[in-house]
Short mmCIF file of C-alpha atoms in Angstrom, two decimals:
data_model
loop_
_atom_site.label_atom_id
_atom_site.label_comp_id
_atom_site.label_asym_id
_atom_site.label_seq_id
_atom_site.Cartn_x
_atom_site.Cartn_y
_atom_site.Cartn_z
CA UNK A 24 45.56 -19.00 40.93
CA UNK A 25 44.30 -15.71 39.47
CA UNK A 26 45.91 -16.44 36.08
CA UNK A 27 44.31 -19.87 36.08
CA UNK A 28 40.82 -18.40 36.68
CA UNK A 29 41.33 -15.83 33.93
CA UNK A 30 42.51 -18.52 31.54
CA UNK A 31 39.55 -20.76 32.42
CA UNK A 32 37.12 -17.85 31.93
CA UNK A 33 38.63 -17.06 28.51
CA UNK A 34 38.36 -20.70 27.42
CA UNK A 35 34.72 -20.93 28.51
CA UNK A 36 33.82 -17.63 26.82
CA UNK A 37 35.53 -18.69 23.59
CA UNK A 38 33.75 -22.05 23.55
CA UNK A 39 30.36 -20.36 24.11
CA UNK A 40 31.00 -17.96 21.24
CA UNK A 41 31.99 -20.85 18.99
CA UNK A 42 28.84 -22.80 19.90
CA UNK A 43 26.67 -19.71 19.39
CA UNK A 44 28.11 -19.07 15.93
CA UNK A 45 27.70 -22.72 14.97
CA UNK A 46 24.05 -22.65 16.01
CA UNK A 47 23.44 -19.31 14.32
CA UNK A 48 24.97 -20.48 11.06
CA UNK A 49 23.03 -23.76 11.11
CA UNK A 50 20.87 -24.67 8.16
CA UNK A 51 17.17 -23.90 8.09
CA UNK A 52 14.60 -25.34 5.74
CA UNK A 53 11.24 -24.25 4.35
CA UNK A 54 8.58 -26.51 2.85
CA UNK A 55 4.82 -26.80 2.42
CA UNK A 56 3.23 -29.73 4.23
CA UNK A 57 0.27 -31.87 3.09
CA UNK A 58 -2.28 -29.39 4.47
CA UNK A 59 -0.77 -26.46 2.57
CA UNK A 60 0.93 -24.82 5.56
CA UNK A 61 4.42 -23.39 5.07
CA UNK A 62 6.79 -24.87 7.66
CA UNK A 63 10.17 -23.47 8.75
CA UNK A 64 12.52 -25.78 10.62
CA UNK A 65 16.17 -26.59 11.28
CA UNK A 66 15.48 -30.25 10.50
CA UNK A 67 14.89 -31.48 6.97
CA UNK A 68 11.41 -33.00 6.41
CA UNK A 69 11.24 -36.78 6.25
CA UNK A 70 9.27 -36.71 3.01
CA UNK A 71 8.98 -34.19 0.21
CA UNK A 72 11.24 -31.40 -0.95
CA UNK A 73 12.51 -28.53 1.15
CA UNK A 74 14.22 -25.28 0.26
CA UNK A 75 17.34 -24.45 2.25
CA UNK A 76 17.22 -20.97 3.76
CA UNK A 77 20.53 -19.16 4.02
CA UNK A 78 20.87 -16.98 7.09
CA UNK A 79 23.61 -14.38 7.17
CA UNK A 80 25.15 -13.85 10.59
CA UNK A 81 28.03 -11.63 9.52
CA UNK A 82 28.55 -8.50 11.51
CA UNK A 83 29.82 -5.21 10.18
CA UNK A 84 33.32 -4.66 11.52
CA UNK A 85 33.96 -1.24 10.02
CA UNK A 86 30.78 0.57 10.83
CA UNK A 87 30.82 4.09 9.51
CA UNK A 88 28.57 6.92 10.66
CA UNK A 89 27.09 7.29 7.16
CA UNK A 90 24.39 4.61 7.55
CA UNK A 91 23.15 6.44 10.63
CA UNK A 92 22.86 9.63 8.59
CA UNK A 93 20.93 7.83 5.89
CA UNK A 94 18.59 5.91 8.19
CA UNK A 95 16.07 8.80 8.58
CA UNK A 96 15.60 8.98 4.79
CA UNK A 97 13.14 6.07 4.59
CA UNK A 98 11.14 7.68 7.37
CA UNK A 99 11.23 11.01 5.54
CA UNK A 100 10.23 9.34 2.32
CA UNK A 101 7.35 7.56 3.95
CA UNK A 102 6.27 10.83 5.57
CA UNK A 103 6.49 12.66 2.25
CA UNK A 104 4.62 9.79 0.58
CA UNK A 105 1.91 10.10 3.22
CA UNK A 106 1.68 13.84 2.57
CA UNK A 107 1.41 13.19 -1.17
CA UNK A 108 -1.24 10.54 -0.59
CA UNK A 109 -3.22 12.91 1.65
CA UNK A 110 -2.97 15.68 -0.96
CA UNK A 111 -4.07 13.29 -3.68
CA UNK A 112 -7.04 12.19 -1.53
CA UNK A 113 -7.95 15.84 -0.92
CA UNK A 114 -7.77 16.51 -4.68
CA UNK A 115 -10.00 13.52 -5.37
CA UNK A 116 -12.48 14.70 -2.73
CA UNK A 117 -12.56 18.17 -4.30
CA UNK A 118 -13.18 16.69 -7.76
CA UNK A 119 -15.97 14.47 -6.40
CA UNK A 120 -17.56 17.47 -4.68
CA UNK A 121 -17.39 19.50 -7.90
CA UNK A 122 -18.88 16.61 -9.91
CA UNK A 123 -21.64 16.30 -7.31
CA UNK A 124 -22.47 20.00 -7.57
CA UNK A 125 -22.47 19.81 -11.38
CA UNK A 126 -24.78 16.79 -11.36
CA UNK A 127 -27.20 18.53 -8.96
CA UNK A 128 -27.17 21.62 -11.17
CA UNK A 129 -27.86 19.54 -14.29
CA UNK A 130 -30.71 17.72 -12.57
CA UNK A 131 -32.25 21.02 -11.51
CA UNK A 132 -31.88 22.46 -15.02
CA UNK A 133 -33.46 19.48 -16.78
CA UNK A 134 -36.25 19.01 -14.23
CA UNK A 135 -37.29 22.65 -14.53
CA UNK A 136 -36.48 23.04 -18.21
CA UNK A 137 -39.83 22.55 -19.89
CA UNK A 138 -39.46 23.65 -23.52
CA UNK A 139 -36.58 26.10 -22.97
CA UNK A 140 -33.37 26.25 -24.98
CA UNK A 141 -30.16 24.72 -23.60
CA UNK A 142 -26.70 26.03 -24.40
CA UNK A 143 -24.57 23.25 -25.85
CA UNK A 144 -20.78 22.82 -25.25
CA UNK A 145 -20.01 24.18 -28.74
CA UNK A 146 -21.85 27.44 -27.92
CA UNK A 147 -24.99 26.74 -29.92
CA UNK A 148 -28.49 26.43 -28.42
CA UNK A 149 -30.75 23.42 -28.67
CA UNK A 150 -34.24 22.52 -27.49
CA UNK A 151 -34.13 18.90 -26.24
CA UNK A 152 -37.03 16.54 -26.86
CA UNK A 153 -38.91 15.12 -23.88
CA UNK A 154 -37.08 11.79 -24.33
CA UNK A 155 -33.70 13.55 -24.30
CA UNK A 156 -34.72 15.54 -21.23
CA UNK A 157 -35.79 12.39 -19.34
CA UNK A 158 -32.53 10.71 -20.34
CA UNK A 159 -30.54 13.70 -19.03
CA UNK A 160 -32.51 13.58 -15.76
CA UNK A 161 -31.74 9.86 -15.30
CA UNK A 162 -28.09 10.48 -16.12
CA UNK A 163 -27.90 13.35 -13.59
CA UNK A 164 -29.54 11.16 -10.90
CA UNK A 165 -26.96 8.42 -11.55
CA UNK A 166 -24.15 10.97 -11.29
CA UNK A 167 -25.57 12.31 -8.02
CA UNK A 168 -25.69 8.77 -6.66
CA UNK A 169 -22.10 8.19 -7.77
CA UNK A 170 -20.47 11.49 -6.75
CA UNK A 171 -22.53 12.68 -3.76
CA UNK A 172 -21.74 9.90 -1.29
#
């Protein structure tokens, strides 16, 4: 009697596993319906074309410990990428702050300049005309608006 129950249990378990694998390896389809919605189904659509989706159900039989050792790498990479992104954002913020300070300085210089000489980038001195001074003031105001947010 015991052997019969064990045999019956083995047969039922084997049949369930076979059914489960058959269902898992069944075909699936993807298509876009008339309203533009992407549909996924195990049944082919009655009209139109569908793309068959292949689903892999294979299991790894010889699992080695190496994948477990490598699994933290993507997390480490994403953490290091986040650190790099934060550093880059901090660098950009520092540059914007410096540009803001330079624009404020330039505005102050050109608003209070009058007829004074201005040192040029090449080391020479120049006395800007009133039109040039007004243009520099407008440019500095635009830069303040852009960099001093």
